[in-house]
Each structure stands twice: as C-alpha cells, then as structure tokens.
Tab-separated table of C-alpha atoms in Angstrom:
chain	number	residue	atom	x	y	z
A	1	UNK	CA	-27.180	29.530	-82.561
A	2	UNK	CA	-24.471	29.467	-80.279
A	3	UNK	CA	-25.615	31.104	-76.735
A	4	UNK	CA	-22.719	33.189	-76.462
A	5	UNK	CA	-22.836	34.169	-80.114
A	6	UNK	CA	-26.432	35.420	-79.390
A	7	UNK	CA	-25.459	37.464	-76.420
A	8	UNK	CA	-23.396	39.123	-78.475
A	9	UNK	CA	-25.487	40.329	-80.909
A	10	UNK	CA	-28.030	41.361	-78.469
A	11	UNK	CA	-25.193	43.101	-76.937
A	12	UNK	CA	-24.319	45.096	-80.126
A	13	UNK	CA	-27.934	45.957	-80.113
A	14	UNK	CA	-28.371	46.564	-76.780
A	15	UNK	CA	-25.184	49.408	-77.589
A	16	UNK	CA	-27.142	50.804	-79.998
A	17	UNK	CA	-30.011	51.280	-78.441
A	18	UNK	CA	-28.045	53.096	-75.926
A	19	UNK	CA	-25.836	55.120	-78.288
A	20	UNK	CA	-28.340	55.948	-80.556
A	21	UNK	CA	-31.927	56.893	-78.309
A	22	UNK	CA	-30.259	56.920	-74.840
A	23	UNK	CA	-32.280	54.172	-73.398
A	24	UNK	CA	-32.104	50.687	-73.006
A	25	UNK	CA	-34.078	47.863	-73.664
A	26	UNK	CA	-37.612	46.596	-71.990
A	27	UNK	CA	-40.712	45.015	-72.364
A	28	UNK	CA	-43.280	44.824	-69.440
A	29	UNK	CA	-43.366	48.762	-69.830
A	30	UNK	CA	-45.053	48.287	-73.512
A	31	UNK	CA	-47.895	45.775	-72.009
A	32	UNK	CA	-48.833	48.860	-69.274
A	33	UNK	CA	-49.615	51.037	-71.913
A	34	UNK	CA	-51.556	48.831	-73.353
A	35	UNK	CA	-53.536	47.935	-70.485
A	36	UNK	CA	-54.006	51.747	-69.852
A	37	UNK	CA	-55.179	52.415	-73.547
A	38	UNK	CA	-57.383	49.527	-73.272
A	39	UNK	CA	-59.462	50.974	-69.994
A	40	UNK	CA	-58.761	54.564	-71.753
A	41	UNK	CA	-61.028	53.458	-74.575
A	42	UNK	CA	-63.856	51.564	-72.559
A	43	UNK	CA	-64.147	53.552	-70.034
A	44	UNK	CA	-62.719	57.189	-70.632
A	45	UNK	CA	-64.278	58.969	-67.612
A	46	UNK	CA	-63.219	55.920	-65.176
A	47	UNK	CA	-59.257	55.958	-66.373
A	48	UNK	CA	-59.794	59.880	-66.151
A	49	UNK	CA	-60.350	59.390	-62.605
A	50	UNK	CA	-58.616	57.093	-61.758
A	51	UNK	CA	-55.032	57.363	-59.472
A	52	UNK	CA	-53.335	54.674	-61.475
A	53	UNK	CA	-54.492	55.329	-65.327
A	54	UNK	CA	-55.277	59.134	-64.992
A	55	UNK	CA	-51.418	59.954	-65.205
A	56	UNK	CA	-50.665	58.325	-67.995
A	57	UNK	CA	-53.628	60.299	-70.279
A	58	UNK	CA	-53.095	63.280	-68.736
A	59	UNK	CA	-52.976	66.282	-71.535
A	60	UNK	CA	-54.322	63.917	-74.066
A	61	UNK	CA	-51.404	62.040	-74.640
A	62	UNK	CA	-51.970	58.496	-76.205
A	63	UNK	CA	-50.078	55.675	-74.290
A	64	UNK	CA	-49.740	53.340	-77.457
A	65	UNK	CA	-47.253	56.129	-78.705
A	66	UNK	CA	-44.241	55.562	-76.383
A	67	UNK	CA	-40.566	54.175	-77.103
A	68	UNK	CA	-41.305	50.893	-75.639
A	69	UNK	CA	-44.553	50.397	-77.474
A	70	UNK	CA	-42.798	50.534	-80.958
A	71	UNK	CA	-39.986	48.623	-79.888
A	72	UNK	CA	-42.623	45.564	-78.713
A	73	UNK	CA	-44.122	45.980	-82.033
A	74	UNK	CA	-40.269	45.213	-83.267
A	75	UNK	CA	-39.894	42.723	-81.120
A	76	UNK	CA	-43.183	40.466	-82.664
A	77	UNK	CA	-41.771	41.508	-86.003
A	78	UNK	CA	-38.162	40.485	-85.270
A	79	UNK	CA	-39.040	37.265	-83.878
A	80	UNK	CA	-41.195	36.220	-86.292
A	81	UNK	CA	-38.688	36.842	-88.832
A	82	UNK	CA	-35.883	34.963	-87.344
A	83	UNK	CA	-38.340	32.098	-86.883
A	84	UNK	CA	-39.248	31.662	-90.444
A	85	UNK	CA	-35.389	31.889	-91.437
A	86	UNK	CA	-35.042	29.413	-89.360
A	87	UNK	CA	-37.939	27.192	-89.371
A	88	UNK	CA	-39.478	27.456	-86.251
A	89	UNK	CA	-42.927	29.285	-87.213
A	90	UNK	CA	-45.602	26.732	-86.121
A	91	UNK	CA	-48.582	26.738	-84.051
A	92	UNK	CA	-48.242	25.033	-80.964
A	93	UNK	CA	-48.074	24.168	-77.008
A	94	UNK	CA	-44.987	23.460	-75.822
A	95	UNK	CA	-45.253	21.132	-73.311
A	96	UNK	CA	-43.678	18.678	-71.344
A	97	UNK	CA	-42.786	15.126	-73.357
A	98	UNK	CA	-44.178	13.237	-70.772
A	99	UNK	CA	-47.710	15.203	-69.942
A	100	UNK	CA	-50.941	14.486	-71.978
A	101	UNK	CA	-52.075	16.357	-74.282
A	102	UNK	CA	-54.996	17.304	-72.258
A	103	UNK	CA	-56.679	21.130	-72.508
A	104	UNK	CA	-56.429	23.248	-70.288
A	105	UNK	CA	-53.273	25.347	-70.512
A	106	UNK	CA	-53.986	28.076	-67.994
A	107	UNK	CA	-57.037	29.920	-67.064
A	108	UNK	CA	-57.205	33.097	-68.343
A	109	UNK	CA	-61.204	33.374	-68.101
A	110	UNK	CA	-61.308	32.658	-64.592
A	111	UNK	CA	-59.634	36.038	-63.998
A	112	UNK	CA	-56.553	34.705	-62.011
A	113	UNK	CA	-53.479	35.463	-63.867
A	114	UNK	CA	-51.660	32.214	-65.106
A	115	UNK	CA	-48.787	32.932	-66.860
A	116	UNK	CA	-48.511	30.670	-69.353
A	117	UNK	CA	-49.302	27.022	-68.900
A	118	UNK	CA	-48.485	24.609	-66.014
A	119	UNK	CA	-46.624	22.511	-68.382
A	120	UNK	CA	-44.118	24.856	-69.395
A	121	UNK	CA	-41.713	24.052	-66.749
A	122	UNK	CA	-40.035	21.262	-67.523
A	123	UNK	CA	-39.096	19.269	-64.258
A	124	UNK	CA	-42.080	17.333	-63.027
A	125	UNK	CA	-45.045	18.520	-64.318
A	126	UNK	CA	-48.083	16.523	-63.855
A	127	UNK	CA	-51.167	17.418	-65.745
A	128	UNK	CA	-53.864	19.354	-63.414
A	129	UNK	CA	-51.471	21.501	-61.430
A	130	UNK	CA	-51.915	24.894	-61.755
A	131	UNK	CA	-50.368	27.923	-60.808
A	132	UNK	CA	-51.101	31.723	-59.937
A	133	UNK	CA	-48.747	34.231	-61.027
A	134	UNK	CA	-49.618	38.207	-60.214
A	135	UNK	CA	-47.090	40.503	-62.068
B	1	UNK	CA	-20.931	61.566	-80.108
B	2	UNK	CA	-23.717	59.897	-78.736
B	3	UNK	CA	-26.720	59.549	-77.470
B	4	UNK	CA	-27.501	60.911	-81.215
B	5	UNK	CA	-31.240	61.536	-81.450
B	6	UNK	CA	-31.479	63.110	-77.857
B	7	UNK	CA	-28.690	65.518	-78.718
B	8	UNK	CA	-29.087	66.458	-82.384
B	9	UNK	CA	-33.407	67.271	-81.755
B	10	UNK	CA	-34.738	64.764	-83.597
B	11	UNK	CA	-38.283	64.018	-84.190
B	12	UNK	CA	-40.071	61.784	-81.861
B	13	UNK	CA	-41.299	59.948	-84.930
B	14	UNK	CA	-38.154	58.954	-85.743
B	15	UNK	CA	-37.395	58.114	-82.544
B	16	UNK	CA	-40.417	55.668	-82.500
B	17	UNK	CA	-39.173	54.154	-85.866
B	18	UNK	CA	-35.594	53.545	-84.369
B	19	UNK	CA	-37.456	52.058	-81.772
B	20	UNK	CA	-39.243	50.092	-83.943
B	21	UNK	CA	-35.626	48.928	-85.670
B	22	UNK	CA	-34.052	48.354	-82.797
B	23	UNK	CA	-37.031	46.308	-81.400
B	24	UNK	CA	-36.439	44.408	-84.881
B	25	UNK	CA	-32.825	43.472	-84.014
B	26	UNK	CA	-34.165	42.458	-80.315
B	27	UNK	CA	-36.583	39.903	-81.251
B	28	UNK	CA	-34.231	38.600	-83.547
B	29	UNK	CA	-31.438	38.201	-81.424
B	30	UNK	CA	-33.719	36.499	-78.657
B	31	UNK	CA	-35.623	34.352	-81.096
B	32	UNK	CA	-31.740	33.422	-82.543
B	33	UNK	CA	-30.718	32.566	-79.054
B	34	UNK	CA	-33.771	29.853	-78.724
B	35	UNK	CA	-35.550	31.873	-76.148
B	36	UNK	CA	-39.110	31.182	-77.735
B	37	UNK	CA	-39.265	28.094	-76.492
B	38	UNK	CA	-40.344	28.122	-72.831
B	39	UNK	CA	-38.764	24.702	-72.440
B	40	UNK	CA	-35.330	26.214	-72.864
B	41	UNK	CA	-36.110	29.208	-70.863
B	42	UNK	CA	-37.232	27.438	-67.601
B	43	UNK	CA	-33.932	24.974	-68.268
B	44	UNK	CA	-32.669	27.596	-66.341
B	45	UNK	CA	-33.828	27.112	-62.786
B	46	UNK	CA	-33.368	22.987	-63.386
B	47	UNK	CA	-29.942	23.425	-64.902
B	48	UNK	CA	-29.834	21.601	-67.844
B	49	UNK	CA	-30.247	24.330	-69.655
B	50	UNK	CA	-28.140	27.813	-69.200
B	51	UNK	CA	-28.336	29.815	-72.074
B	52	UNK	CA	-29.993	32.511	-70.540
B	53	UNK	CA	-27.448	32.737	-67.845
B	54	UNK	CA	-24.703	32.846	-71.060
B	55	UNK	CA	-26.992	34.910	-73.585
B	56	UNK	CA	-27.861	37.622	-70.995
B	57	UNK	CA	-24.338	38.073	-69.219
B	58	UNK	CA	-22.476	37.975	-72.680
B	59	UNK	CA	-24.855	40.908	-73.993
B	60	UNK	CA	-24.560	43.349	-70.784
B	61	UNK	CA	-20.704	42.292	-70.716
B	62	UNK	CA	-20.866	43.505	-74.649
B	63	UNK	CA	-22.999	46.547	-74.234
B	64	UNK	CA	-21.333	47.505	-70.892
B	65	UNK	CA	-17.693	47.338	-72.874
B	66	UNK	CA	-18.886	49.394	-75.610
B	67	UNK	CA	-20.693	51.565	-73.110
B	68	UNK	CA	-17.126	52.369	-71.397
B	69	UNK	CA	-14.958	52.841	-73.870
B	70	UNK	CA	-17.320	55.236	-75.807
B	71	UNK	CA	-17.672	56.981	-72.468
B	72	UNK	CA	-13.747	56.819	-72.155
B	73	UNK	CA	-13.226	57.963	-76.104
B	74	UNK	CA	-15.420	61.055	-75.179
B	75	UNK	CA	-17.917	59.697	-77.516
B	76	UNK	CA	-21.612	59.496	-75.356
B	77	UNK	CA	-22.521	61.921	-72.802
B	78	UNK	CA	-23.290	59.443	-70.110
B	79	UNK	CA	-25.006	62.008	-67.908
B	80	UNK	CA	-28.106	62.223	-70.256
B	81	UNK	CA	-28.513	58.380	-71.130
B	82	UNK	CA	-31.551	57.308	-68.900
B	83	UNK	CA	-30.861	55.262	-66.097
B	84	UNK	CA	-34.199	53.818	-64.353
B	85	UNK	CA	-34.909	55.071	-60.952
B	86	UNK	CA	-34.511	52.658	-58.749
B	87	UNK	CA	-37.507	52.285	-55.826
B	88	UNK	CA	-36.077	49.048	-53.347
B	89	UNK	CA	-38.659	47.565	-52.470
B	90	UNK	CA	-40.735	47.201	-55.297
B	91	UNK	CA	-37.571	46.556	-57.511
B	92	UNK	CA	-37.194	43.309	-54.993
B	93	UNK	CA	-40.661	42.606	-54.280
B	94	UNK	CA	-40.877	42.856	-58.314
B	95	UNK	CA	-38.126	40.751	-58.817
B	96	UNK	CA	-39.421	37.772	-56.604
B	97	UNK	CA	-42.639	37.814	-58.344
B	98	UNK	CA	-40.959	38.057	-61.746
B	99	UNK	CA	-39.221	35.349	-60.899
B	100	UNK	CA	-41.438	32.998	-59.962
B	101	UNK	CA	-43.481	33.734	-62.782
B	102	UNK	CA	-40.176	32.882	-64.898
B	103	UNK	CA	-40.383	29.482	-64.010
B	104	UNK	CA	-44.124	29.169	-63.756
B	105	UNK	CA	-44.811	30.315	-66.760
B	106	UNK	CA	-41.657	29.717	-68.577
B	107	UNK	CA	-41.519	33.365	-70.060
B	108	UNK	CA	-40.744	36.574	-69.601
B	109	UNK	CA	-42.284	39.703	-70.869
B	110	UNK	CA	-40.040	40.293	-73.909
B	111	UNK	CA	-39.242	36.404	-74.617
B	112	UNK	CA	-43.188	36.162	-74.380
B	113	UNK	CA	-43.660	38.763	-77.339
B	114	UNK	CA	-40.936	36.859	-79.596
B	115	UNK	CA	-42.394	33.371	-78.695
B	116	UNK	CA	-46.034	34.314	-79.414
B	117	UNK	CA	-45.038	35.825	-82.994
B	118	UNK	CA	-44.095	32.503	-83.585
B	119	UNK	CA	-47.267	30.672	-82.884
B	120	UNK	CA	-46.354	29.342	-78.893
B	121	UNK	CA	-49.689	29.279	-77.577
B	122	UNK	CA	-48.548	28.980	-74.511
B	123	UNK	CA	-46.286	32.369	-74.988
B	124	UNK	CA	-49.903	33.424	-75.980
B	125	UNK	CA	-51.504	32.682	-72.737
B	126	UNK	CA	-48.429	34.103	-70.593
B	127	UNK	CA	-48.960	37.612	-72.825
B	128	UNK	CA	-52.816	37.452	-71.990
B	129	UNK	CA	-51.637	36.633	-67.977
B	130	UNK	CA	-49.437	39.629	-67.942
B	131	UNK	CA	-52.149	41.957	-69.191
B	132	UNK	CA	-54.706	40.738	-66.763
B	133	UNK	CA	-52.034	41.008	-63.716
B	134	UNK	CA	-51.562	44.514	-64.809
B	135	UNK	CA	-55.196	45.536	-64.908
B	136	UNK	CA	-55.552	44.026	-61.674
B	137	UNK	CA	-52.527	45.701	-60.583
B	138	UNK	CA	-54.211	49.114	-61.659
B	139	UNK	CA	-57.297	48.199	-60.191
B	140	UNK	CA	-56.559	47.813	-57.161
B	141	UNK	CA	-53.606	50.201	-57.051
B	142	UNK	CA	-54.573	52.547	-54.203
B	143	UNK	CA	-53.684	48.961	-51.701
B	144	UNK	CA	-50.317	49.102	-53.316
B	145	UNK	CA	-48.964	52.585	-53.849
B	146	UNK	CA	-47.297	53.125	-50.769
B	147	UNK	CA	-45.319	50.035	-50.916
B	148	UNK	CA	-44.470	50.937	-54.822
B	149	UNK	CA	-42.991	54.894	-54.033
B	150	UNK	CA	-41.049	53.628	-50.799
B	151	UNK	CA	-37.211	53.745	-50.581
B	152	UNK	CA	-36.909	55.670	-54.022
B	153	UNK	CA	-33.324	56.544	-54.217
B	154	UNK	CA	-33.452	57.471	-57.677
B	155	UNK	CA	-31.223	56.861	-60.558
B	156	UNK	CA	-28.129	55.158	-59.044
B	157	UNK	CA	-25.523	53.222	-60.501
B	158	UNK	CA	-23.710	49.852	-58.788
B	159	UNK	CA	-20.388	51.728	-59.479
B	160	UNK	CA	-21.546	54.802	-57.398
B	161	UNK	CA	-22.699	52.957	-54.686
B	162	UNK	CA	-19.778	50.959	-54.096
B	163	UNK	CA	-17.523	54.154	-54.383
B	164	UNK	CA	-15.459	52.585	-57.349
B	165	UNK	CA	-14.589	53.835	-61.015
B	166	UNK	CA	-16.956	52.457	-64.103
B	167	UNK	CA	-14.091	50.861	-65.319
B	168	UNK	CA	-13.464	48.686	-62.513
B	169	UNK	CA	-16.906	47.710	-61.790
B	170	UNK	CA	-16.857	46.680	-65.411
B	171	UNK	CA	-13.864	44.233	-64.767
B	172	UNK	CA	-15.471	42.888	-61.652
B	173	UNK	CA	-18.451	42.080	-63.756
B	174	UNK	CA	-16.624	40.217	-66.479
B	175	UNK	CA	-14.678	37.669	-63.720
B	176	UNK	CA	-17.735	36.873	-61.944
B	177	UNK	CA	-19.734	36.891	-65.460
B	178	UNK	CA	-16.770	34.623	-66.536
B	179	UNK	CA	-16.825	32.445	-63.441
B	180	UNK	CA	-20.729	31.975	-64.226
B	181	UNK	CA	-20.415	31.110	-67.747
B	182	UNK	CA	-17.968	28.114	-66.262
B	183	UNK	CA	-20.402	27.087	-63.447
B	184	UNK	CA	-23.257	26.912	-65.900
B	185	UNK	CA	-21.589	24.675	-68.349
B	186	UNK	CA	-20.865	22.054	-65.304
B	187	UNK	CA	-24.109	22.402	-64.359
B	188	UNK	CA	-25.583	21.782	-67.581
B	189	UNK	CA	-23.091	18.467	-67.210
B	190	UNK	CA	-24.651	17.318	-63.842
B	191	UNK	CA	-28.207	18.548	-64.938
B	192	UNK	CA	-28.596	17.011	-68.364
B	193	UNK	CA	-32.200	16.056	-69.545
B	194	UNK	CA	-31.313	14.795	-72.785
B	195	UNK	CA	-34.943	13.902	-73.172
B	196	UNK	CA	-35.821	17.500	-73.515
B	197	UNK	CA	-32.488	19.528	-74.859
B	198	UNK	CA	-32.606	17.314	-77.460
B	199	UNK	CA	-35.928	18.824	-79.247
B	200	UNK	CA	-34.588	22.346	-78.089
C-alpha cells in the first residue's frame, strides 16, 4: 500500500483513539504488564515486595486488564488479518539475501536480550555477529 | 464533543473493547503499510527504504489536523486528553536505546506484535528480547530509579514550551514534515538496494 496512504489511515485511527478514549496509541506499555503479571503469578510474595512490581498489584488490581493490554491484543489480531487479505501469513526468518541460512537467530536462552536476529538489518550482515540490545 | 467515553462515564469494559477495536485498526494499518517485515523497517537507517519516515509523519500530521480543528470547533476538551509525562532523561536515554534496538533488531514494540501475528520468527524473538529486557529492567530496578524519576517536568506540550499557539506549531510541523517526505524520496534515489526492496 502506498506509504502515505497508510499514514493516513493510521492517522484517522490514531484521531480516534484520541477522540474517542482520550489516549493515544502505544505498545511497550502492554509488554510491562505482562512481565509484571508473569512474576505476579510465580512469585506473588516476591512482586509484593518488590519496589518495581509491588505498584503495579497494589489493591489487587490485575495488570493484564489495562488499555494498552487490549489494544496489543488488537494489534496481533489486526495484523494478522491484514496479512491474510493480503497474503503475507507465512512462517518465516526474514533475513538478509545474501546470509546463510544458518541457526542461530538471537539468543534468547542465554539471558542477554537480543532483539530480534542479527540478520534483520539489512546492510552488511555477516552470519555470527551478534548483538545486545537492553530496552 | 469528545473525548466521549471519559466524559459520558462509561464502563471500563467498554473502554477495554474500544481498545481492543482500535488496536484492530492499528495492526492493520501497520501491517498495510509493510511494517512486518523487519527488512523494510531497518531500510530506514540505510535509506533505501523510508516508509516509516512517510507512514509515521503522514499519521501525526493527520491526527494532529484533526486534533486542532476539533479543538478549534469546540468539539474535544483538550485539557482532559492524556498527555504522557515527560521525565528527560530517561525519555532520551530511552530513546537512544530504542533506537539502537530499531536497527538491531529491525522492530519496534508495536511493529513486533503485528509482524509476529504473521509468523516472522524473527518478530518472535525481538517480542521474547523485549520481555526479558524488561524483567531485567525490574530486577534490577533499585540501580536505575533515580536516573528514571529525574528531570520530570510533567505533561508538557512542544507548543507550550516554545511559547507559540497549537495552530502554529501544527504548521511548522507540516513544512518540516513536508520537507522530510522530499528528502526521503531522494534518499531512497541515492540509497537504492534493489536487491532487497524488490521482495519488500
């Protein structure tokens, strides 16, 4: 679809986001409440204590029900949708042309945070470089 | 007159399902605009690909238009749409980091979510990355608080700052939003990697 045909529905929804809840859009936001609902359930007393987690259970209240939350869920939903209108639902790595298809797209056990794969970025990417990201 | 469900008392459940809706017509419009494909989105920092430079700017020219002229018509109540507090530091030191990670990775949060719903394993992995930053972040977030509550200046807007109406601001925006638009599609000229925009 044309880029600035795109922006321009996202704009319109963007607007009624806005007009309609008073609040834009977001994302990140949704993946901390699931983090905190994660350590919530495993370890209840720990988040309880905790500086970080402890403020967003306080009173009982149940991360996972938040704005941002049900608008991630509508996210997966909404992309998935305009994927299979448009062909684009299939399994895969995107990598670069040139790379192998070697494993090892990102290490996720090793308890570093790699976002995503070192062959997502397109420019030069040789196979065994890795990166770090800490968000 | 607008916002509606702050206003008129609604439920907060159907506040979560216009959430839900709207989050609907957000993973459309980004999945529509190519961004699950972390090829496209990291086309950005190489230049031979701009759309997210064109997607994003044309939607906060759109909502930012509609945004003034319902505030001009009388038809929001601007002072009770939520505007994110804005802490300095962290929103810079966040932004570095975010941005890095942008071309690291490809992704970003949101364009994560709509490329992993349809099947980009590597979207996948960037997800599962973000989580495990966060819990890490949590962890070890005694190390880090001071730096993330310093310079909180609260909910400010560009317009306030620089002592100039909303209307105004919003015409400065579109010139240097349309000046961008033009210097991306040169660069996407002097940039080209036909070799990959081709499969995009």
């Amino acid at each position: 679809m044309n880029p600035y045909l795109a922006g321009l529905m996202l704009g319109v929804v963007l607007l009624a986001a806005f007009y309609v809840t008073g609040r834009g859009l977001g994302a990140s936001g949704a993946m901390k409440s699931v983090v905190v609902s994660a350590v919530a359930t495993v370890a209840p007393d720990y988040a309880e204590s905790s500086h970080y987690y402890s403020k967003y259970i306080a009173g009982g209240k149940n991360p996972m029900k938040s704005w941002l939350v049900f608008e991630m869920l509508g996210v997966l939903v909404g992309g998935f949708i305009s994927g299979s209108i448009s062909g684009r639902l299939k399994l895969k790595v995107e990598n670069h042309p040139a790379s192998p298809t070697a494993s090892g797209y990102g290490w996720p056990s090793s308890g570093v945070c790699c976002s995503g794969s070192d062959r997502s970025s397109a420019g030069d990417v040789r196979a065994g470089r890795r990166s770090v990201v800490w968000r | 007159m607008g916002p509606i469900i702050p206003l008129n008392d609604i439920s907060e459940e159907i506040n979560l399902l216009v959430a839900f809706l709207i989050g609907i017509g957000f993973g459309f419009s980004l999945e529509q605009a190519g961004f699950s494909s972390s090829r496209k989105l990291a086309g950005m920092f190489y230049g031979y690909d701009t759309t997210v430079l064109k997607v994003f700017f044309t939607a906060a020219i759109t909502a930012m238009i509609g945004l003034t002229l319902l505030n001009e018509l009388g038809m929001i109540d601007m002072s009770i749409v939520y505007v994110n507090d804005y802490f300095v530091r962290s929103a810079v030191i966040g932004g570095i980091i975010m941005g890095a990670g942008f071309i690291i990775g490809g992704f970003c949060p949101g364009t994560s979510a709509c490329a992993a719903a349809i099947g980009k394993i590597d979207a996948m992995y960037f997800l599962l990355g973000g989580l495990i930053g966060i819990f890490i972040f949590g962890q070890t977030f005694p190390m880090w608080e001071e730096l993330y509550m310093a310079d909180h200046v609260g909910p400010v807007k560009l317009s306030d700052t620089l002592g100039i109406k909303d209307g105004l601001l919003a015409l400065i925006v579109i010139v240097v939003a349309s000046l961008m638009f033009w210097l991306g599609e040169k660069a996407e000229k002097r940039f080209a990697r036909e070799d990959i925009t081709k499969e995009l």
